[in-house]
């Protein structure tokens, strides 16, 4: 079977018109430029991937060397056998918020709702930061209102052992 369009497959640039040769040359140049662009983009992507892998490998090596020291420090530096209520009460006294502590009650699974009245805002924030850093206690929600004097607040805070 012979294909009707394949009768003369000999191809020569000489048989093309000047316009067709110019279009073929421009198309060839565009294809070469497109291929170069794709190759450069791939090279850039591979290079950045190698940099990320190197950085992550360095981070992993550091973590592996620091892991024994972190494990020896224990759980969040605090006494893990104390209840949330005991930790909150003791740390409030240590932070000078014992007089502002108006009450506390359980809130959900493992949570504690704490009310403070006429507390120093600065002391309150430092206390909450200390609870988080030393005991792994996080603030689930907080409502803080002005108590009249500048820097003095009333607060309702829900804490959770994290």
Short mmCIF file of N, CA and C in Angstrom, two decimals:
data_model
loop_
_atom_site.label_atom_id
_atom_site.label_comp_id
_atom_site.label_asym_id
_atom_site.label_seq_id
_atom_site.Cartn_x
_atom_site.Cartn_y
_atom_site.Cartn_z
N UNK A 1 0.85 -1.17 0.00
CA UNK A 1 0.00 0.00 0.00
C UNK A 1 0.89 1.23 0.00
N UNK A 2 0.61 2.13 -0.83
CA UNK A 2 1.40 3.32 -0.99
C UNK A 2 0.60 4.52 -0.49
N UNK A 3 1.21 5.34 0.33
CA UNK A 3 0.54 6.52 0.85
C UNK A 3 0.52 7.60 -0.23
N UNK A 4 -0.61 8.25 -0.41
CA UNK A 4 -0.72 9.22 -1.49
C UNK A 4 0.17 10.45 -1.29
N UNK A 5 0.40 10.86 -0.03
CA UNK A 5 1.19 12.07 0.20
C UNK A 5 2.69 11.76 0.26
N UNK A 6 3.07 10.51 0.29
CA UNK A 6 4.46 10.12 0.43
C UNK A 6 5.08 9.73 -0.91
N UNK A 7 4.64 10.29 -1.97
CA UNK A 7 5.19 9.92 -3.28
C UNK A 7 6.59 10.47 -3.46
N UNK A 8 6.85 11.67 -2.97
CA UNK A 8 8.17 12.25 -3.14
C UNK A 8 8.65 12.73 -1.77
N UNK A 9 9.46 11.91 -1.13
CA UNK A 9 9.92 12.24 0.20
C UNK A 9 11.26 12.96 0.19
N UNK A 10 11.82 13.21 -0.92
CA UNK A 10 13.09 13.93 -0.95
C UNK A 10 12.81 15.38 -0.56
N UNK A 11 13.57 15.85 0.42
CA UNK A 11 13.35 17.19 0.95
C UNK A 11 14.65 17.96 0.84
N UNK A 12 14.57 19.16 0.38
CA UNK A 12 15.75 19.99 0.23
C UNK A 12 15.34 21.42 0.53
N UNK A 13 16.23 22.16 1.20
CA UNK A 13 15.95 23.55 1.49
C UNK A 13 15.87 24.36 0.20
N UNK A 14 16.53 23.87 -0.83
CA UNK A 14 16.52 24.60 -2.10
C UNK A 14 15.14 24.61 -2.73
N UNK A 15 14.33 23.60 -2.40
CA UNK A 15 13.02 23.53 -3.01
C UNK A 15 12.01 24.44 -2.32
N UNK A 16 12.39 24.99 -1.14
CA UNK A 16 11.49 25.86 -0.39
C UNK A 16 11.63 27.29 -0.87
N UNK A 17 10.56 28.02 -0.72
CA UNK A 17 10.61 29.44 -1.06
C UNK A 17 11.41 30.19 -0.01
N UNK A 18 11.83 31.42 -0.31
CA UNK A 18 12.61 32.25 0.63
C UNK A 18 11.84 32.45 1.92
N UNK A 19 10.55 32.70 1.85
CA UNK A 19 9.68 32.90 3.02
C UNK A 19 9.66 31.65 3.89
N UNK A 20 9.51 30.47 3.27
CA UNK A 20 9.45 29.22 4.02
C UNK A 20 10.80 28.92 4.70
N UNK A 21 11.91 29.20 3.99
CA UNK A 21 13.23 28.98 4.59
C UNK A 21 13.43 29.89 5.81
N UNK A 22 13.00 31.15 5.70
CA UNK A 22 13.13 32.10 6.79
C UNK A 22 12.29 31.63 7.98
N UNK A 23 11.06 31.19 7.74
CA UNK A 23 10.18 30.70 8.82
C UNK A 23 10.78 29.45 9.47
N UNK A 24 11.37 28.57 8.67
CA UNK A 24 11.99 27.37 9.21
C UNK A 24 13.20 27.73 10.06
N UNK A 25 14.00 28.69 9.62
CA UNK A 25 15.16 29.14 10.38
C UNK A 25 14.73 29.80 11.69
N UNK A 26 13.73 30.68 11.64
CA UNK A 26 13.22 31.34 12.85
C UNK A 26 12.64 30.31 13.81
N UNK A 27 11.87 29.36 13.31
CA UNK A 27 11.30 28.30 14.15
C UNK A 27 12.39 27.47 14.80
N UNK A 28 13.46 27.14 14.05
CA UNK A 28 14.57 26.37 14.60
C UNK A 28 15.29 27.13 15.71
N UNK A 29 15.50 28.43 15.49
CA UNK A 29 16.15 29.26 16.51
C UNK A 29 15.28 29.33 17.76
N UNK A 30 13.97 29.50 17.57
CA UNK A 30 13.06 29.56 18.73
C UNK A 30 13.06 28.24 19.50
N UNK A 31 13.10 27.14 18.80
CA UNK A 31 13.11 25.83 19.48
C UNK A 31 14.41 25.66 20.26
N UNK A 32 15.54 26.07 19.68
CA UNK A 32 16.82 25.98 20.39
C UNK A 32 16.80 26.87 21.63
N UNK A 33 16.29 28.10 21.50
CA UNK A 33 16.20 29.00 22.65
C UNK A 33 15.29 28.43 23.73
N UNK A 34 14.17 27.85 23.33
CA UNK A 34 13.24 27.24 24.29
C UNK A 34 13.92 26.08 25.01
N UNK A 35 14.64 25.25 24.29
CA UNK A 35 15.34 24.13 24.93
C UNK A 35 16.42 24.64 25.90
N UNK A 36 17.15 25.69 25.52
CA UNK A 36 18.14 26.25 26.43
C UNK A 36 17.48 26.80 27.69
N UNK A 37 16.35 27.47 27.55
CA UNK A 37 15.63 28.01 28.70
C UNK A 37 15.20 26.87 29.64
N UNK A 38 14.66 25.81 29.08
CA UNK A 38 14.21 24.68 29.90
C UNK A 38 15.40 24.04 30.62
N UNK A 39 16.52 23.90 29.93
CA UNK A 39 17.70 23.29 30.54
C UNK A 39 18.22 24.17 31.68
N UNK A 40 18.25 25.49 31.46
CA UNK A 40 18.71 26.40 32.51
C UNK A 40 17.78 26.35 33.72
N UNK A 41 16.47 26.31 33.49
CA UNK A 41 15.52 26.22 34.60
C UNK A 41 15.70 24.93 35.38
N UNK A 42 15.90 23.83 34.67
CA UNK A 42 16.12 22.55 35.34
C UNK A 42 17.41 22.58 36.16
N UNK A 43 18.45 23.16 35.61
CA UNK A 43 19.72 23.27 36.32
C UNK A 43 19.56 24.09 37.60
N UNK A 44 18.82 25.19 37.50
CA UNK A 44 18.58 26.05 38.67
C UNK A 44 17.79 25.28 39.74
N UNK A 45 16.78 24.54 39.31
CA UNK A 45 15.98 23.76 40.26
C UNK A 45 16.81 22.69 40.94
N UNK A 46 17.64 22.02 40.17
CA UNK A 46 18.48 20.96 40.75
C UNK A 46 19.49 21.58 41.72
N UNK A 47 20.05 22.72 41.36
CA UNK A 47 21.02 23.39 42.23
C UNK A 47 20.38 23.80 43.55
N UNK A 48 19.18 24.38 43.50
CA UNK A 48 18.52 24.77 44.74
C UNK A 48 18.10 23.55 45.56
N UNK A 49 17.74 22.47 44.91
CA UNK A 49 17.40 21.25 45.64
C UNK A 49 18.63 20.70 46.36
N UNK A 50 19.80 20.76 45.70
CA UNK A 50 21.03 20.30 46.35
C UNK A 50 21.35 21.17 47.56
N UNK A 51 21.14 22.48 47.47
CA UNK A 51 21.39 23.37 48.60
C UNK A 51 20.46 23.05 49.76
N UNK A 52 19.16 22.80 49.45
CA UNK A 52 18.21 22.46 50.52
C UNK A 52 18.58 21.14 51.18
N UNK A 53 18.99 20.18 50.39
CA UNK A 53 19.38 18.88 50.94
C UNK A 53 20.61 19.03 51.84
N UNK A 54 21.58 19.83 51.39
CA UNK A 54 22.78 20.06 52.19
C UNK A 54 22.42 20.70 53.53
N UNK A 55 21.55 21.72 53.48
CA UNK A 55 21.12 22.42 54.70
C UNK A 55 20.38 21.47 55.64
N UNK A 56 19.49 20.66 55.10
CA UNK A 56 18.73 19.72 55.93
C UNK A 56 19.65 18.64 56.51
N UNK A 57 20.66 18.24 55.76
CA UNK A 57 21.63 17.26 56.27
C UNK A 57 22.43 17.85 57.42
N UNK A 58 22.82 19.13 57.29
CA UNK A 58 23.53 19.79 58.38
C UNK A 58 22.64 19.93 59.61
N UNK A 59 21.36 20.27 59.39
CA UNK A 59 20.42 20.38 60.51
C UNK A 59 20.25 19.03 61.21
N UNK A 60 20.13 17.96 60.42
CA UNK A 60 19.98 16.62 60.99
C UNK A 60 21.20 16.25 61.82
N UNK A 61 22.39 16.55 61.31
CA UNK A 61 23.61 16.24 62.05
C UNK A 61 23.64 17.00 63.37
N UNK A 62 23.23 18.26 63.35
CA UNK A 62 23.20 19.04 64.59
C UNK A 62 22.19 18.46 65.57
N UNK A 63 21.00 18.11 65.08
CA UNK A 63 19.97 17.54 65.95
C UNK A 63 20.46 16.24 66.57
N UNK A 64 21.13 15.41 65.77
CA UNK A 64 21.63 14.14 66.29
C UNK A 64 22.69 14.35 67.36
N UNK A 65 23.51 15.38 67.23
CA UNK A 65 24.51 15.63 68.27
C UNK A 65 23.88 16.25 69.51
N UNK A 66 22.80 17.02 69.34
CA UNK A 66 22.15 17.67 70.48
C UNK A 66 21.12 16.77 71.17
N UNK A 67 20.69 15.71 70.52
CA UNK A 67 19.63 14.85 71.06
C UNK A 67 19.96 14.28 72.44
N UNK A 68 21.15 13.75 72.68
CA UNK A 68 21.43 13.22 74.03
C UNK A 68 21.32 14.29 75.12
N UNK A 69 21.78 15.49 74.82
CA UNK A 69 21.71 16.57 75.79
C UNK A 69 20.25 16.96 76.08
N UNK A 70 19.44 17.01 75.03
CA UNK A 70 18.02 17.35 75.19
C UNK A 70 17.30 16.25 75.97
N UNK A 71 17.61 15.00 75.66
CA UNK A 71 16.97 13.89 76.36
C UNK A 71 17.36 13.87 77.84
N UNK A 72 18.60 14.26 78.13
CA UNK A 72 19.05 14.27 79.52
C UNK A 72 18.38 15.38 80.33
N UNK A 73 17.93 16.44 79.64
CA UNK A 73 17.30 17.56 80.34
C UNK A 73 15.94 17.18 80.91
N UNK A 74 15.31 16.16 80.36
CA UNK A 74 14.02 15.72 80.87
C UNK A 74 12.87 16.44 80.19
N UNK A 75 11.64 16.13 80.62
CA UNK A 75 10.47 16.70 79.98
C UNK A 75 10.27 18.17 80.34
N UNK A 76 10.55 19.09 79.45
CA UNK A 76 10.28 20.52 79.54
C UNK A 76 10.83 21.16 80.81
N UNK A 77 11.75 20.53 81.48
CA UNK A 77 12.39 21.12 82.64
C UNK A 77 11.52 21.17 83.88
N UNK A 78 10.28 20.82 83.84
CA UNK A 78 9.40 20.91 84.99
C UNK A 78 9.17 19.56 85.63
N UNK A 79 8.51 19.57 86.76
CA UNK A 79 8.17 18.33 87.45
C UNK A 79 6.92 17.76 86.80
N UNK A 80 7.09 16.69 86.07
CA UNK A 80 5.99 16.16 85.27
C UNK A 80 4.95 15.41 86.11
N UNK A 81 5.24 15.13 87.39
CA UNK A 81 4.26 14.38 88.19
C UNK A 81 3.31 15.30 88.94
N UNK A 82 3.49 16.63 88.86
CA UNK A 82 2.59 17.56 89.54
C UNK A 82 1.36 17.82 88.67
N UNK A 83 0.25 18.07 89.34
CA UNK A 83 -0.96 18.39 88.60
C UNK A 83 -0.89 19.82 88.07
N UNK A 84 -1.70 20.10 87.08
CA UNK A 84 -1.74 21.43 86.49
C UNK A 84 -2.13 22.47 87.54
N UNK A 85 -3.08 22.14 88.40
CA UNK A 85 -3.52 23.05 89.45
C UNK A 85 -2.37 23.42 90.40
N UNK A 86 -1.58 22.43 90.79
CA UNK A 86 -0.47 22.66 91.71
C UNK A 86 0.60 23.54 91.05
N UNK A 87 0.91 23.24 89.79
CA UNK A 87 1.91 24.02 89.06
C UNK A 87 1.47 25.47 88.92
N UNK A 88 0.21 25.67 88.54
CA UNK A 88 -0.32 27.02 88.34
C UNK A 88 -0.33 27.79 89.65
N UNK A 89 -0.79 27.16 90.71
CA UNK A 89 -0.86 27.83 92.01
C UNK A 89 0.54 28.21 92.51
N UNK A 90 1.48 27.26 92.45
CA UNK A 90 2.84 27.52 92.92
C UNK A 90 3.50 28.62 92.09
N UNK A 91 3.37 28.54 90.77
CA UNK A 91 4.04 29.52 89.92
C UNK A 91 3.39 30.91 90.04
N UNK A 92 2.09 30.96 90.31
CA UNK A 92 1.43 32.26 90.52
C UNK A 92 1.98 32.93 91.78
N UNK A 93 2.18 32.13 92.84
CA UNK A 93 2.77 32.68 94.06
C UNK A 93 4.19 33.16 93.81
N UNK A 94 4.98 32.37 93.09
CA UNK A 94 6.36 32.73 92.80
C UNK A 94 6.45 33.98 91.92
N UNK A 95 5.44 34.20 91.09
CA UNK A 95 5.44 35.36 90.18
C UNK A 95 4.81 36.59 90.80
N UNK A 96 4.35 36.49 92.05
CA UNK A 96 3.74 37.63 92.72
C UNK A 96 2.30 37.87 92.32
N UNK A 97 1.65 36.85 91.79
CA UNK A 97 0.25 36.98 91.37
C UNK A 97 -0.71 36.28 92.33
N UNK A 98 -0.23 35.84 93.49
CA UNK A 98 -1.07 35.09 94.41
C UNK A 98 -2.26 35.92 94.91
N UNK A 99 -2.07 37.22 95.12
CA UNK A 99 -3.18 38.06 95.59
C UNK A 99 -4.19 38.32 94.48
N UNK A 100 -3.75 38.28 93.23
CA UNK A 100 -4.64 38.53 92.09
C UNK A 100 -5.41 37.27 91.69
N UNK A 101 -4.95 36.12 92.11
CA UNK A 101 -5.59 34.86 91.74
C UNK A 101 -6.95 34.76 92.42
N UNK A 102 -8.02 34.88 91.64
CA UNK A 102 -9.38 34.90 92.20
C UNK A 102 -10.03 33.53 92.22
N UNK A 103 -9.53 32.61 91.43
CA UNK A 103 -10.11 31.27 91.42
C UNK A 103 -9.65 30.47 90.24
N UNK A 104 -9.85 29.16 90.35
CA UNK A 104 -9.52 28.26 89.25
C UNK A 104 -10.43 27.06 89.34
N UNK A 105 -10.75 26.52 88.17
CA UNK A 105 -11.59 25.32 88.12
C UNK A 105 -11.25 24.52 86.88
N UNK A 106 -11.46 23.20 86.93
CA UNK A 106 -11.15 22.36 85.77
C UNK A 106 -11.94 22.81 84.54
N UNK A 107 -11.29 22.69 83.40
CA UNK A 107 -11.93 23.08 82.14
C UNK A 107 -11.62 22.02 81.10
N UNK A 108 -12.57 21.15 80.86
CA UNK A 108 -12.39 20.11 79.84
C UNK A 108 -11.35 19.09 80.28
N UNK A 109 -10.89 18.32 79.30
CA UNK A 109 -9.91 17.26 79.58
C UNK A 109 -8.52 17.86 79.75
N UNK A 110 -8.04 17.88 80.98
CA UNK A 110 -6.69 18.36 81.25
C UNK A 110 -6.54 19.86 81.24
N UNK A 111 -7.62 20.61 81.21
CA UNK A 111 -7.55 22.06 81.19
C UNK A 111 -7.86 22.66 82.54
N UNK A 112 -7.47 23.92 82.71
CA UNK A 112 -7.73 24.63 83.95
C UNK A 112 -8.09 26.07 83.60
N UNK A 113 -9.25 26.50 84.10
CA UNK A 113 -9.69 27.88 83.90
C UNK A 113 -9.27 28.69 85.11
N UNK A 114 -8.52 29.77 84.86
CA UNK A 114 -7.97 30.58 85.94
C UNK A 114 -8.50 32.00 85.80
N UNK A 115 -8.94 32.59 86.95
CA UNK A 115 -9.41 33.98 86.95
C UNK A 115 -8.47 34.81 87.82
N UNK A 116 -8.06 35.94 87.27
CA UNK A 116 -7.21 36.88 88.02
C UNK A 116 -7.90 38.23 88.02
N UNK A 117 -7.84 38.91 89.19
CA UNK A 117 -8.44 40.24 89.31
C UNK A 117 -7.38 41.22 89.79
N UNK A 118 -7.35 42.37 89.13
CA UNK A 118 -6.42 43.45 89.47
C UNK A 118 -4.98 42.95 89.50
N UNK A 119 -4.60 42.28 88.41
CA UNK A 119 -3.25 41.76 88.27
C UNK A 119 -2.43 42.70 87.38
N UNK A 120 -1.15 42.77 87.65
CA UNK A 120 -0.25 43.54 86.79
C UNK A 120 -0.15 42.82 85.44
N UNK A 121 -0.39 43.57 84.37
CA UNK A 121 -0.35 42.97 83.04
C UNK A 121 1.04 42.41 82.75
N UNK A 122 2.07 43.17 83.10
CA UNK A 122 3.44 42.70 82.85
C UNK A 122 3.74 41.41 83.60
N UNK A 123 3.33 41.34 84.88
CA UNK A 123 3.55 40.12 85.65
C UNK A 123 2.77 38.95 85.06
N UNK A 124 1.54 39.23 84.61
CA UNK A 124 0.71 38.19 84.01
C UNK A 124 1.37 37.59 82.78
N UNK A 125 1.86 38.45 81.89
CA UNK A 125 2.50 37.98 80.67
C UNK A 125 3.77 37.20 80.98
N UNK A 126 4.57 37.69 81.92
CA UNK A 126 5.79 36.97 82.31
C UNK A 126 5.45 35.61 82.92
N UNK A 127 4.39 35.56 83.71
CA UNK A 127 3.96 34.31 84.33
C UNK A 127 3.54 33.30 83.27
N UNK A 128 2.74 33.76 82.30
CA UNK A 128 2.29 32.85 81.24
C UNK A 128 3.47 32.35 80.41
N UNK A 129 4.42 33.23 80.12
CA UNK A 129 5.61 32.81 79.36
C UNK A 129 6.40 31.78 80.16
N UNK A 130 6.53 32.00 81.45
CA UNK A 130 7.27 31.07 82.31
C UNK A 130 6.57 29.71 82.37
N UNK A 131 5.24 29.73 82.49
CA UNK A 131 4.48 28.47 82.50
C UNK A 131 4.75 27.68 81.21
N UNK A 132 4.79 28.36 80.09
CA UNK A 132 5.03 27.69 78.82
C UNK A 132 6.43 27.16 78.69
N UNK A 133 7.41 27.96 79.08
CA UNK A 133 8.80 27.57 78.92
C UNK A 133 9.22 26.48 79.91
N UNK A 134 8.83 26.62 81.15
CA UNK A 134 9.31 25.70 82.17
C UNK A 134 8.45 24.46 82.33
N UNK A 135 7.17 24.58 82.02
CA UNK A 135 6.27 23.46 82.30
C UNK A 135 5.52 22.95 81.08
N UNK A 136 5.67 23.58 79.95
CA UNK A 136 4.96 23.13 78.75
C UNK A 136 3.47 23.39 78.80
N UNK A 137 3.06 24.37 79.59
CA UNK A 137 1.64 24.71 79.71
C UNK A 137 1.33 25.77 78.68
N UNK A 138 0.26 25.56 77.91
CA UNK A 138 -0.10 26.53 76.87
C UNK A 138 -1.42 27.20 77.20
N UNK A 139 -1.60 28.38 76.66
CA UNK A 139 -2.84 29.14 76.83
C UNK A 139 -3.78 28.73 75.71
N UNK A 140 -4.92 28.14 76.07
CA UNK A 140 -5.94 27.79 75.07
C UNK A 140 -6.76 29.01 74.69
N UNK A 141 -7.13 29.81 75.68
CA UNK A 141 -7.88 31.04 75.41
C UNK A 141 -7.65 32.00 76.56
N UNK A 142 -7.83 33.28 76.26
CA UNK A 142 -7.64 34.29 77.29
C UNK A 142 -8.54 35.47 77.00
N UNK A 143 -9.09 36.02 78.06
CA UNK A 143 -9.86 37.25 77.97
C UNK A 143 -9.27 38.20 79.01
N UNK A 144 -8.71 39.31 78.50
CA UNK A 144 -8.03 40.25 79.40
C UNK A 144 -8.70 41.61 79.24
N UNK A 145 -9.14 42.18 80.37
CA UNK A 145 -9.83 43.47 80.36
C UNK A 145 -9.12 44.44 81.30
N UNK A 146 -9.22 45.71 80.99
CA UNK A 146 -8.67 46.77 81.83
C UNK A 146 -9.41 46.77 83.16
N UNK A 147 -8.65 46.90 84.27
CA UNK A 147 -9.27 46.91 85.60
C UNK A 147 -9.33 48.30 86.19
N UNK A 148 -9.17 49.32 85.37
CA UNK A 148 -9.27 50.69 85.86
C UNK A 148 -7.96 51.43 85.79
N UNK A 149 -6.96 50.97 86.50
CA UNK A 149 -5.65 51.63 86.51
C UNK A 149 -4.83 51.17 85.30
N UNK A 150 -3.95 52.02 84.81
CA UNK A 150 -3.08 51.62 83.71
C UNK A 150 -2.17 50.45 84.12
N UNK A 151 -2.12 49.43 83.27
CA UNK A 151 -1.27 48.28 83.54
C UNK A 151 -1.87 47.25 84.46
N UNK A 152 -3.09 47.49 84.95
CA UNK A 152 -3.76 46.54 85.84
C UNK A 152 -4.95 45.96 85.09
N UNK A 153 -5.07 44.62 85.13
CA UNK A 153 -6.09 43.94 84.33
C UNK A 153 -6.84 42.89 85.13
N UNK A 154 -8.00 42.53 84.61
CA UNK A 154 -8.73 41.34 85.04
C UNK A 154 -8.61 40.35 83.89
N UNK A 155 -8.41 39.07 84.22
CA UNK A 155 -8.19 38.09 83.16
C UNK A 155 -8.89 36.77 83.48
N UNK A 156 -9.39 36.16 82.43
CA UNK A 156 -9.92 34.79 82.50
C UNK A 156 -9.13 34.00 81.47
N UNK A 157 -8.38 33.01 81.94
CA UNK A 157 -7.44 32.28 81.07
C UNK A 157 -7.70 30.79 81.21
N UNK A 158 -7.73 30.09 80.08
CA UNK A 158 -7.84 28.64 80.08
C UNK A 158 -6.48 28.09 79.70
N UNK A 159 -5.90 27.32 80.63
CA UNK A 159 -4.57 26.74 80.44
C UNK A 159 -4.71 25.23 80.18
N UNK A 160 -3.75 24.70 79.47
CA UNK A 160 -3.78 23.28 79.14
C UNK A 160 -2.37 22.75 79.15
N UNK A 161 -2.20 21.58 79.74
CA UNK A 161 -0.87 20.95 79.77
C UNK A 161 -0.53 20.51 78.37
N UNK A 162 0.57 21.01 77.81
CA UNK A 162 0.90 20.75 76.41
C UNK A 162 1.88 19.69 76.24
#
